[in-house]
Structure formats: C-alpha cells, structure tokens
Amino acid sequence: QVQLQESGPGLVKPSQTLSLTCTVSGGSISSGSYYWSWIRQPAGKGLEWIGRIYTSGSTNYNPSLKSRVTISVDTSKNQFSLKLSSVTAADTAVYYCAREELELRPRWFDPWGQGTLVTVSS
Amino acid sequence: QSVLTQPPSVSGAPGQRVTISCTGSSSNIGAGYDVHWYQQLPGTAPKLLIYGNSNRPSGVPDRFSGSKSGTSASLAITGLQAEDEADYYCQSYDSSLSGQGHVFGTGTKVTVL
C-alpha cells in the first residue's frame, strides 16, 4: 500500500522560496503509471491544485502559479519536490502531495499525504 | 478562484438524505471531464469518496452516490450518520484559453443535526 509523506520547513520568510519534499513508500515512484501532484489548502479554505510531475520529468502547473512553481523528481530517493518562489502570506497553507493514475483522461487523487503546514511570516 | 461552485453548507437529521451540487462550465464538467468527490474530516487529509462521477472505492459505504449531468454533478448521502459530518469537495479538470489543470470545488460543510 503506497503512502506519501510531506516534509520541509514549517516557516518561510516573505519573498523567499518555499521548499517541500514528498517521500513515497510502499511502491516505486518510477513505476511509470502515475503522476505525482502537489495540492494546498489555506486554513479554513478550499483546495488548490499546484501542479504535477511524471517520472520522466514532464510537468504541468496551475496557470495561476506557473511563474513561481517548480516541481522536480528524484527517483533514486523515491521523492518528488516542490519549490514556490517569492512567497507571501497568501501562500500560507497546508501542503499535500498526492498520486494520480496516468491515463488518457485526467484522474482522481489517491492516496494523499497527511499534509504539512507552511506559514509565511517574518 | 475555484471554478467549480458548491453550496457552502448543507445539513440534515440522522437518517435523512442530503445532496451536494457541484456546478461547473463548458470548459470543465461540460467538456466531458469526470467529476470526483472527497471527504475531509477535521484536521485530516481529503479522502477519495467517489471517482469517475459515480464509482465508490472499496470501503466507501453505498450510502454515498454520485452523478453527473451537463455542466454539473451531485453527491448524495442517504441515511445520514453523525460520522458523515465533514467537508466535501468535488474535483474535475479544466481546459480553457488561459490554461489547463485540475480544479476543485469551493467545498461544502455537511452538518448532522
């Protein structure tokens, strides 16, 4: 059973870069059958898809965040990562990583990591 | 920011039936993209509840059902139970001139009276 776990600093200063890692256990990130996504949720608000990566390194990003987001994958560590630059208080949120099946049609997210809270503050 | 609209809240007594709507447009649900539903209990990550418009993952009670028509979708909970009190989100895919990607609904809080 595949499990995902987010990790990274819980506090980031404004204008700096937020960096998070998602570690995949119970399966190989290189299986080739999945996309790996980042999703965030500000406190008391809804979910926002940030972007996804395939093991080849191919990425897709939310158009509203595209200029600030970079998602990368490290197959040797069974991890994928998120970098969000020039953060502001509006980027304060719980960040989740999740898996999506690779198919011709966009699919759902399952499973999800437990989430990690990132606060942007000086 | 969300392109899928849900009612902020719905409520019902134990045993009753409640429905949650998810309204989109011609660039997402109306374009033929599937709708999926998630249940989020307080302080936890979202959990897949319905996939591919109307399919339940293993372990999800058959009290939960989903449907899709035109530019909208619905989640129904029959025989409402106290443990169903949670936030519910729909999810689909959007493709428009401004770009494409996964989109979520605004979320609905279900309260069991």
Tab-separated table of N, CA, C and O in Angstrom, chain A:
chain	number	residue	atom	x	y	z
A	1	GLN	N	0.851	-1.196	0.000
A	1	GLN	CA	0.000	0.000	0.000
A	1	GLN	C	0.885	1.245	0.000
A	1	GLN	O	1.681	1.468	0.901
A	2	VAL	N	0.715	2.060	-1.022
A	2	VAL	CA	1.545	3.244	-1.176
A	2	VAL	C	1.158	4.287	-0.145
A	2	VAL	O	-0.023	4.534	0.111
A	3	GLN	N	2.183	4.919	0.444
A	3	GLN	CA	1.972	6.019	1.381
A	3	GLN	C	2.858	7.195	0.979
A	3	GLN	O	3.954	7.006	0.450
A	4	LEU	N	2.346	8.399	1.214
A	4	LEU	CA	3.077	9.612	0.891
A	4	LEU	C	3.270	10.435	2.162
A	4	LEU	O	2.369	10.494	3.011
A	5	GLN	N	4.440	11.065	2.285
A	5	GLN	CA	4.740	11.858	3.469
A	5	GLN	C	5.461	13.134	3.067
A	5	GLN	O	6.545	13.097	2.477
A	6	GLU	N	4.853	14.273	3.423
A	6	GLU	CA	5.464	15.565	3.133
A	6	GLU	C	6.459	15.954	4.229
A	6	GLU	O	6.274	15.584	5.399
A	7	SER	N	7.476	16.700	3.840
A	7	SER	CA	8.437	17.204	4.822
A	7	SER	C	9.029	18.511	4.317
A	7	SER	O	9.084	18.758	3.098
A	8	GLY	N	9.478	19.332	5.281
A	8	GLY	CA	10.082	20.598	4.928
A	8	GLY	C	9.869	21.629	6.014
A	8	GLY	O	9.160	21.369	6.997
A	9	PRO	N	10.469	22.802	5.856
A	9	PRO	CA	10.337	23.861	6.868
A	9	PRO	C	8.897	24.293	7.062
A	9	PRO	O	8.149	24.417	6.090
A	10	GLY	N	8.534	24.524	8.312
A	10	GLY	CA	7.183	24.960	8.610
A	10	GLY	C	7.031	26.472	8.570
A	10	GLY	O	5.914	26.978	8.617
A	11	LEU	N	8.149	27.175	8.497
A	11	LEU	CA	8.127	28.638	8.496
A	11	LEU	C	9.056	29.158	7.396
A	11	LEU	O	10.221	28.750	7.321
A	12	VAL	N	8.534	30.037	6.573
A	12	VAL	CA	9.311	30.623	5.479
A	12	VAL	C	9.100	32.143	5.503
A	12	VAL	O	7.982	32.607	5.731
A	13	LYS	N	10.160	32.875	5.274
A	13	LYS	CA	10.050	34.337	5.280
A	13	LYS	C	9.488	34.852	3.967
A	13	LYS	O	9.703	34.260	2.902
A	14	PRO	N	8.752	35.957	4.025
A	14	PRO	CA	8.236	36.562	2.788
A	14	PRO	C	9.354	36.842	1.796
A	14	PRO	O	10.460	37.207	2.187
A	15	SER	N	9.045	36.650	0.530
A	15	SER	CA	9.930	36.848	-0.626
A	15	SER	C	10.897	35.675	-0.827
A	15	SER	O	11.563	35.609	-1.870
A	16	GLN	N	10.979	34.756	0.141
A	16	GLN	CA	11.873	33.620	-0.009
A	16	GLN	C	11.186	32.477	-0.759
A	16	GLN	O	10.062	32.620	-1.225
A	17	THR	N	11.903	31.370	-0.885
A	17	THR	CA	11.390	30.213	-1.619
A	17	THR	C	10.975	29.097	-0.666
A	17	THR	O	11.747	28.691	0.195
A	18	LEU	N	9.759	28.644	-0.838
A	18	LEU	CA	9.221	27.522	-0.067
A	18	LEU	C	9.689	26.229	-0.736
A	18	LEU	O	9.570	26.075	-1.967
A	19	SER	N	10.220	25.311	0.073
A	19	SER	CA	10.698	24.035	-0.476
A	19	SER	C	10.139	22.876	0.343
A	19	SER	O	10.321	22.835	1.565
A	20	LEU	N	9.480	21.950	-0.324
A	20	LEU	CA	8.911	20.779	0.325
A	20	LEU	C	9.268	19.521	-0.456
A	20	LEU	O	9.467	19.571	-1.676
A	21	THR	N	9.324	18.410	0.265
A	21	THR	CA	9.599	17.118	-0.350
A	21	THR	C	8.511	16.136	0.031
A	21	THR	O	8.011	16.162	1.161
A	22	CYS	N	8.157	15.285	-0.902
A	22	CYS	CA	7.204	14.210	-0.659
A	22	CYS	C	7.921	12.874	-0.858
A	22	CYS	O	8.447	12.604	-1.952
A	23	THR	N	7.952	12.070	0.196
A	23	THR	CA	8.584	10.760	0.119
A	23	THR	C	7.534	9.686	-0.080
A	23	THR	O	6.546	9.627	0.676
A	24	VAL	N	7.740	8.856	-1.084
A	24	VAL	CA	6.801	7.792	-1.422
A	24	VAL	C	7.322	6.472	-0.863
A	24	VAL	O	8.479	6.105	-1.091
A	25	SER	N	6.488	5.773	-0.129
A	25	SER	CA	6.863	4.463	0.403
A	25	SER	C	5.824	3.425	0.009
A	25	SER	O	4.671	3.760	-0.268
A	26	GLY	N	6.259	2.167	-0.027
A	26	GLY	CA	5.340	1.083	-0.372
A	26	GLY	C	5.179	0.888	-1.868
A	26	GLY	O	4.341	0.087	-2.295
A	27	GLY	N	5.940	1.612	-2.654
A	27	GLY	CA	5.879	1.485	-4.108
A	27	GLY	C	6.929	2.371	-4.744
A	27	GLY	O	7.441	3.289	-4.098
A	28	SER	N	7.231	2.111	-6.000
A	28	SER	CA	8.256	2.885	-6.677
A	28	SER	C	7.664	4.065	-7.429
A	28	SER	O	6.698	3.927	-8.184
A	29	ILE	N	8.278	5.226	-7.246
A	29	ILE	CA	7.829	6.422	-7.942
A	29	ILE	C	8.122	6.300	-9.432
A	29	ILE	O	7.580	7.025	-10.257
A	30	SER	N	8.996	5.349	-9.773
A	30	SER	CA	9.405	5.167	-11.163
A	30	SER	C	8.554	4.166	-11.922
A	30	SER	O	8.883	3.803	-13.043
A	31	SER	N	7.462	3.711	-11.302
A	31	SER	CA	6.641	2.666	-11.919
A	31	SER	C	6.116	3.072	-13.279
A	31	SER	O	5.774	2.236	-14.092
A	32	GLY	N	6.034	4.397	-13.503
A	32	GLY	CA	5.601	4.851	-14.815
A	32	GLY	C	4.105	4.931	-15.004
A	32	GLY	O	3.643	5.286	-16.087
A	33	SER	N	3.361	4.599	-13.964
A	33	SER	CA	1.914	4.552	-14.114
A	33	SER	C	1.197	5.718	-13.455
A	33	SER	O	-0.034	5.734	-13.436
A	34	TYR	N	1.953	6.656	-12.913
A	34	TYR	CA	1.332	7.715	-12.126
A	34	TYR	C	1.937	9.096	-12.362
A	34	TYR	O	3.094	9.237	-12.736
A	35	TYR	N	1.080	10.104	-12.131
A	35	TYR	CA	1.539	11.470	-11.942
A	35	TYR	C	1.638	11.698	-10.435
A	35	TYR	O	0.908	11.081	-9.659
A	36	TRP	N	2.495	12.641	-10.053
A	36	TRP	CA	2.687	12.984	-8.645
A	36	TRP	C	2.431	14.484	-8.485
A	36	TRP	O	3.099	15.290	-9.119
A	37	SER	N	1.445	14.816	-7.639
A	37	SER	CA	0.945	16.188	-7.554
A	37	SER	C	1.190	16.843	-6.200
A	37	SER	O	1.361	16.159	-5.180
A	38	TRP	N	1.148	18.174	-6.226
A	38	TRP	CA	1.100	18.993	-5.019
A	38	TRP	C	-0.217	19.757	-5.009
A	38	TRP	O	-0.641	20.306	-6.044
A	39	ILE	N	-0.843	19.812	-3.847
A	39	ILE	CA	-2.131	20.479	-3.640
A	39	ILE	C	-2.024	21.233	-2.325
A	39	ILE	O	-1.379	20.755	-1.387
A	40	ARG	N	-2.637	22.417	-2.229
A	40	ARG	CA	-2.558	23.157	-0.981
A	40	ARG	C	-3.938	23.619	-0.529
A	40	ARG	O	-4.878	23.669	-1.312
A	41	GLN	N	-4.005	23.956	0.765
A	41	GLN	CA	-5.266	24.367	1.371
A	41	GLN	C	-5.000	25.399	2.466
A	41	GLN	O	-4.552	25.045	3.563
A	42	PRO	N	-5.304	26.671	2.204
A	42	PRO	CA	-5.193	27.670	3.275
A	42	PRO	C	-6.191	27.336	4.384
A	42	PRO	O	-7.228	26.708	4.131
A	43	ALA	N	-5.873	27.753	5.580
A	43	ALA	CA	-6.722	27.461	6.727
A	43	ALA	C	-8.158	27.932	6.490
A	43	ALA	O	-8.391	29.082	6.116
A	44	GLY	N	-9.090	27.032	6.673
A	44	GLY	CA	-10.493	27.372	6.536
A	44	GLY	C	-10.968	27.575	5.103
A	44	GLY	O	-12.105	28.007	4.885
A	45	LYS	N	-10.106	27.258	4.139
A	45	LYS	CA	-10.474	27.477	2.743
A	45	LYS	C	-10.401	26.177	1.935
A	45	LYS	O	-10.179	25.103	2.492
A	46	GLY	N	-10.619	26.301	0.641
A	46	GLY	CA	-10.691	25.142	-0.222
A	46	GLY	C	-9.343	24.672	-0.737
A	46	GLY	O	-8.294	25.217	-0.402
A	47	LEU	N	-9.403	23.635	-1.570
A	47	LEU	CA	-8.215	23.001	-2.114
A	47	LEU	C	-7.801	23.655	-3.428
A	47	LEU	O	-8.652	24.055	-4.228
A	48	GLU	N	-6.501	23.754	-3.640
A	48	GLU	CA	-5.960	24.328	-4.866
A	48	GLU	C	-4.859	23.411	-5.393
A	48	GLU	O	-3.871	23.152	-4.691
A	49	TRP	N	-5.029	22.938	-6.629
A	49	TRP	CA	-4.001	22.123	-7.262
A	49	TRP	C	-2.846	23.009	-7.699
A	49	TRP	O	-3.054	24.041	-8.334
A	50	ILE	N	-1.622	22.609	-7.346
A	50	ILE	CA	-0.443	23.410	-7.665
A	50	ILE	C	0.217	22.924	-8.952
A	50	ILE	O	0.600	23.711	-9.824
A	51	GLY	N	0.358	21.618	-9.063
A	51	GLY	CA	0.998	21.075	-10.260
A	51	GLY	C	1.343	19.615	-10.082
A	51	GLY	O	1.130	19.035	-9.011
A	52	ARG	N	1.887	18.997	-11.132
A	52	ARG	CA	2.210	17.579	-11.084
A	52	ARG	C	3.435	17.288	-11.934
A	52	ARG	O	3.824	18.072	-12.803
A	53	ILE	N	4.027	16.109	-11.667
A	53	ILE	CA	5.191	15.674	-12.417
A	53	ILE	C	5.066	14.198	-12.738
A	53	ILE	O	4.485	13.424	-11.966
A	54	TYR	N	5.591	13.813	-13.877
A	54	TYR	CA	5.701	12.421	-14.258
A	54	TYR	C	7.148	12.018	-14.051
A	54	TYR	O	8.032	12.883	-14.004
A	55	THR	N	7.416	10.726	-13.936
A	55	THR	CA	8.772	10.288	-13.619
A	55	THR	C	9.785	10.676	-14.691
A	55	THR	O	10.986	10.722	-14.421
A	56	SER	N	9.315	10.980	-15.885
A	56	SER	CA	10.222	11.421	-16.951
A	56	SER	C	10.726	12.838	-16.708
A	56	SER	O	11.672	13.285	-17.352
A	57	GLY	N	10.035	13.533	-15.784
A	57	GLY	CA	10.359	14.923	-15.501
A	57	GLY	C	9.382	15.893	-16.134
A	57	GLY	O	9.454	17.098	-15.884
A	58	SER	N	8.466	15.379	-16.926
A	58	SER	CA	7.460	16.225	-17.554
A	58	SER	C	6.531	16.805	-16.492
A	58	SER	O	6.096	16.080	-15.584
A	59	THR	N	6.251	18.101	-16.576
A	59	THR	CA	5.441	18.776	-15.556
A	59	THR	C	4.247	19.514	-16.166
A	59	THR	O	4.251	19.884	-17.341
A	60	ASN	N	3.238	19.704	-15.314
A	60	ASN	CA	2.101	20.560	-15.627
A	60	ASN	C	1.839	21.403	-14.389
A	60	ASN	O	1.847	20.871	-13.271
A	61	TYR	N	1.594	22.698	-14.579
A	61	TYR	CA	1.397	23.586	-13.453
A	61	TYR	C	0.070	24.328	-13.562
A	61	TYR	O	-0.443	24.586	-14.656
A	62	ASN	N	-0.477	24.701	-12.389
A	62	ASN	CA	-1.635	25.569	-12.331
A	62	ASN	C	-1.249	26.897	-13.001
A	62	ASN	O	-0.270	27.519	-12.603
A	63	PRO	N	-2.033	27.329	-13.996
A	63	PRO	CA	-1.667	28.573	-14.698
A	63	PRO	C	-1.488	29.767	-13.760
A	63	PRO	O	-0.662	30.638	-14.023
A	64	SER	N	-2.244	29.797	-12.669
A	64	SER	CA	-2.177	30.946	-11.760
A	64	SER	C	-0.901	30.948	-10.918
A	64	SER	O	-0.559	31.969	-10.321
A	65	LEU	N	-0.198	29.843	-10.861
A	65	LEU	CA	1.019	29.738	-10.049
A	65	LEU	C	2.258	29.436	-10.896
A	65	LEU	O	3.379	29.435	-10.366
A	66	LYS	N	2.054	29.214	-12.163
A	66	LYS	CA	3.098	28.677	-13.037
A	66	LYS	C	4.412	29.449	-12.977
A	66	LYS	O	5.497	28.868	-13.001
A	67	SER	N	4.339	30.766	-12.852
A	67	SER	CA	5.557	31.585	-12.891
A	67	SER	C	6.421	31.408	-11.641
A	67	SER	O	7.606	31.778	-11.644
A	68	ARG	N	5.860	30.829	-10.576
A	68	ARG	CA	6.598	30.718	-9.318
A	68	ARG	C	6.882	29.277	-8.898
A	68	ARG	O	7.549	29.058	-7.896
A	69	VAL	N	6.364	28.313	-9.636
A	69	VAL	CA	6.422	26.908	-9.205
A	69	VAL	C	7.433	26.095	-10.007
A	69	VAL	O	7.523	26.228	-11.229
A	70	THR	N	8.137	25.247	-9.272
A	70	THR	CA	8.973	24.235	-9.900
A	70	THR	C	8.771	22.918	-9.152
A	70	THR	O	8.910	22.874	-7.925
A	71	ILE	N	8.408	21.873	-9.871
A	71	ILE	CA	8.278	20.535	-9.292
A	71	ILE	C	9.321	19.641	-9.943
A	71	ILE	O	9.480	19.654	-11.169
A	72	SER	N	10.036	18.896	-9.125
A	72	SER	CA	11.084	18.010	-9.626
A	72	SER	C	10.940	16.638	-8.981
A	72	SER	O	10.224	16.470	-7.993
A	73	VAL	N	11.630	15.658	-9.545
A	73	VAL	CA	11.549	14.290	-9.037
A	73	VAL	C	12.957	13.722	-8.877
A	73	VAL	O	13.853	14.018	-9.669
A	74	ASP	N	13.142	12.945	-7.808
A	74	ASP	CA	14.404	12.239	-7.559
A	74	ASP	C	14.059	10.756	-7.408
A	74	ASP	O	13.689	10.305	-6.319
A	75	THR	N	14.170	10.027	-8.498
A	75	THR	CA	13.754	8.625	-8.469
A	75	THR	C	14.665	7.782	-7.581
A	75	THR	O	14.216	6.786	-7.019
A	76	SER	N	15.923	8.196	-7.419
A	76	SER	CA	16.845	7.417	-6.579
A	76	SER	C	16.442	7.450	-5.112
A	76	SER	O	16.728	6.533	-4.353
A	77	LYS	N	15.750	8.516	-4.720
A	77	LYS	CA	15.290	8.648	-3.330
A	77	LYS	C	13.800	8.376	-3.201
A	77	LYS	O	13.245	8.468	-2.107
A	78	ASN	N	13.144	8.069	-4.303
A	78	ASN	CA	11.686	7.860	-4.323
A	78	ASN	C	10.958	9.081	-3.772
A	78	ASN	O	10.036	8.970	-2.947
A	79	GLN	N	11.384	10.253	-4.225
A	79	GLN	CA	10.830	11.517	-3.744
A	79	GLN	C	10.517	12.455	-4.906
A	79	GLN	O	11.127	12.366	-5.982
A	80	PHE	N	9.579	13.361	-4.663
A	80	PHE	CA	9.409	14.482	-5.566
A	80	PHE	C	9.275	15.743	-4.719
A	80	PHE	O	8.919	15.666	-3.533
A	81	SER	N	9.579	16.878	-5.305
A	81	SER	CA	9.718	18.101	-4.532
A	81	SER	C	8.975	19.271	-5.156
A	81	SER	O	8.701	19.292	-6.360
A	82	LEU	N	8.693	20.251	-4.304
A	82	LEU	CA	8.019	21.484	-4.704
A	82	LEU	C	8.872	22.665	-4.302
A	82	LEU	O	9.383	22.708	-3.180
A	83	LYS	N	9.033	23.598	-5.199
A	83	LYS	CA	9.630	24.883	-4.882
A	83	LYS	C	8.672	25.975	-5.338
A	83	LYS	O	8.220	25.979	-6.486
A	84	LEU	N	8.356	26.889	-4.420
A	84	LEU	CA	7.473	28.015	-4.712
A	84	LEU	C	8.228	29.288	-4.340
A	84	LEU	O	8.546	29.492	-3.169
A	85	SER	N	8.497	30.105	-5.321
A	85	SER	CA	9.341	31.277	-5.090
A	85	SER	C	8.525	32.511	-4.732
A	85	SER	O	7.307	32.551	-4.914
A	86	SER	N	9.223	33.502	-4.226
A	86	SER	CA	8.628	34.817	-3.922
A	86	SER	C	7.344	34.696	-3.121
A	86	SER	O	6.308	35.262	-3.475
A	87	VAL	N	7.409	33.951	-2.036
A	87	VAL	CA	6.188	33.678	-1.267
A	87	VAL	C	5.719	34.920	-0.508
A	87	VAL	O	6.496	35.804	-0.144
A	88	THR	N	4.416	34.956	-0.284
A	88	THR	CA	3.781	35.982	0.548
A	88	THR	C	2.884	35.276	1.552
A	88	THR	O	2.725	34.049	1.512
A	89	ALA	N	2.257	36.066	2.398
A	89	ALA	CA	1.363	35.495	3.411
A	89	ALA	C	0.248	34.680	2.757
A	89	ALA	O	-0.284	33.744	3.363
A	90	ALA	N	-0.115	35.013	1.541
A	90	ALA	CA	-1.181	34.292	0.832
A	90	ALA	C	-0.797	32.852	0.505
A	90	ALA	O	-1.654	32.040	0.142
A	91	ASP	N	0.480	32.539	0.619
A	91	ASP	CA	0.940	31.175	0.361
A	91	ASP	C	0.934	30.314	1.619
A	91	ASP	O	1.281	29.130	1.568
A	92	THR	N	0.546	30.889	2.740
A	92	THR	CA	0.414	30.118	3.976
A	92	THR	C	-0.714	29.106	3.817
A	92	THR	O	-1.853	29.476	3.488
A	93	ALA	N	-0.406	27.845	4.028
A	93	ALA	CA	-1.384	26.788	3.767
A	93	ALA	C	-0.855	25.449	4.258
A	93	ALA	O	0.327	25.314	4.581
A	94	VAL	N	-1.744	24.483	4.306
A	94	VAL	CA	-1.332	23.087	4.434
A	94	VAL	C	-1.059	22.583	3.016
A	94	VAL	O	-1.906	22.743	2.129
A	95	TYR	N	0.111	22.011	2.829
A	95	TYR	CA	0.506	21.497	1.521
A	95	TYR	C	0.440	19.972	1.538
A	95	TYR	O	1.007	19.330	2.430
A	96	TYR	N	-0.258	19.428	0.561
A	96	TYR	CA	-0.408	17.984	0.426
A	96	TYR	C	0.284	17.492	-0.848
A	96	TYR	O	0.280	18.191	-1.866
A	97	CYS	N	0.835	16.293	-0.773
A	97	CYS	CA	1.239	15.618	-2.003
A	97	CYS	C	0.253	14.466	-2.230
A	97	CYS	O	-0.349	13.941	-1.281
A	98	ALA	N	0.067	14.112	-3.500
A	98	ALA	CA	-0.926	13.098	-3.826
A	98	ALA	C	-0.559	12.419	-5.141
A	98	ALA	O	0.208	12.957	-5.949
A	99	ARG	N	-1.142	11.248	-5.357
A	99	ARG	CA	-0.863	10.475	-6.568
A	99	ARG	C	-2.084	10.456	-7.474
A	99	ARG	O	-3.222	10.373	-7.005
A	100	GLU	N	-1.829	10.517	-8.776
A	100	GLU	CA	-2.890	10.451	-9.780
A	100	GLU	C	-2.498	9.383	-10.803
A	100	GLU	O	-1.375	9.393	-11.302
A	101	GLU	N	-3.418	8.495	-11.128
A	101	GLU	CA	-3.151	7.480	-12.144
A	101	GLU	C	-2.894	8.116	-13.491
A	101	GLU	O	-3.555	9.090	-13.857
A	102	LEU	N	-1.955	7.551	-14.220
A	102	LEU	CA	-1.649	8.040	-15.564
A	102	LEU	C	-2.565	7.359	-16.566
A	102	LEU	O	-2.493	6.157	-16.764
A	103	GLU	N	-3.462	8.126	-17.128
A	103	GLU	CA	-4.393	7.617	-18.122
A	103	GLU	C	-4.614	8.683	-19.190
A	103	GLU	O	-4.183	9.818	-19.026
A	104	LEU	N	-5.334	8.329	-20.246
A	104	LEU	CA	-5.617	9.298	-21.295
A	104	LEU	C	-6.465	10.454	-20.755
A	104	LEU	O	-6.311	11.596	-21.165
A	105	ARG	N	-7.385	10.112	-19.831
A	105	ARG	CA	-8.235	11.134	-19.231
A	105	ARG	C	-7.707	11.492	-17.842
A	105	ARG	O	-7.202	10.635	-17.127
A	106	PRO	N	-7.817	12.776	-17.455
A	106	PRO	CA	-7.399	13.161	-16.092
A	106	PRO	C	-8.135	12.342	-15.045
A	106	PRO	O	-9.322	12.051	-15.204
A	107	ARG	N	-7.427	11.976	-13.992
A	107	ARG	CA	-7.993	11.085	-12.987
A	107	ARG	C	-8.113	11.779	-11.627
A	107	ARG	O	-8.017	12.986	-11.532
A	108	TRP	N	-8.341	10.987	-10.629
A	108	TRP	CA	-8.516	11.477	-9.272
A	108	TRP	C	-7.216	11.330	-8.489
A	108	TRP	O	-6.251	10.727	-8.958
A	109	PHE	N	-7.232	11.880	-7.262
A	109	PHE	CA	-6.060	11.820	-6.399
A	109	PHE	C	-6.269	10.785	-5.284
A	109	PHE	O	-7.187	10.894	-4.486
A	110	ASP	N	-5.388	9.827	-5.260
A	110	ASP	CA	-5.448	8.798	-4.228
A	110	ASP	C	-4.212	7.940	-4.306
A	110	ASP	O	-3.898	7.419	-5.383
A	111	PRO	N	-3.446	7.832	-3.199
A	111	PRO	CA	-3.700	8.429	-1.893
A	111	PRO	C	-3.148	9.847	-1.783
A	111	PRO	O	-2.549	10.361	-2.733
A	112	TRP	N	-3.341	10.416	-0.596
A	112	TRP	CA	-2.804	11.723	-0.238
A	112	TRP	C	-1.835	11.555	0.933
A	112	TRP	O	-1.964	10.627	1.727
A	113	GLY	N	-0.896	12.492	1.034
A	113	GLY	CA	-0.095	12.561	2.236
A	113	GLY	C	-0.919	13.194	3.351
A	113	GLY	O	-2.039	13.657	3.108
A	114	GLN	N	-0.372	13.210	4.541
A	114	GLN	CA	-1.119	13.760	5.676
A	114	GLN	C	-1.128	15.283	5.671
A	114	GLN	O	-1.943	15.905	6.360
A	115	GLY	N	-0.252	15.892	4.894
A	115	GLY	CA	-0.196	17.343	4.804
A	115	GLY	C	0.817	17.949	5.761
A	115	GLY	O	1.085	17.394	6.833
A	116	THR	N	1.374	19.082	5.365
A	116	THR	CA	2.298	19.808	6.223
A	116	THR	C	1.976	21.294	6.151
A	116	THR	O	1.749	21.844	5.068
A	117	LEU	N	1.914	21.939	7.317
A	117	LEU	CA	1.580	23.360	7.385
A	117	LEU	C	2.821	24.205	7.131
A	117	LEU	O	3.843	24.020	7.785
A	118	VAL	N	2.700	25.110	6.186
A	118	VAL	CA	3.762	26.069	5.925
A	118	VAL	C	3.216	27.464	6.171
A	118	VAL	O	2.198	27.860	5.599
A	119	THR	N	3.885	28.184	7.047
A	119	THR	CA	3.491	29.546	7.381
A	119	THR	C	4.511	30.510	6.797
A	119	THR	O	5.723	30.312	6.966
A	120	VAL	N	4.014	31.528	6.110
A	120	VAL	CA	4.895	32.555	5.578
A	120	VAL	C	4.809	33.774	6.493
A	120	VAL	O	3.761	34.416	6.597
A	121	SER	N	5.906	34.057	7.168
A	121	SER	CA	5.924	35.163	8.130
A	121	SER	C	7.367	35.558	8.426
A	121	SER	O	8.259	34.712	8.416
A	122	SER	N	7.540	36.816	8.714
A	122	SER	CA	8.880	37.299	9.067
A	122	SER	C	9.151	37.141	10.559
A	122	SER	O	10.253	37.405	11.037
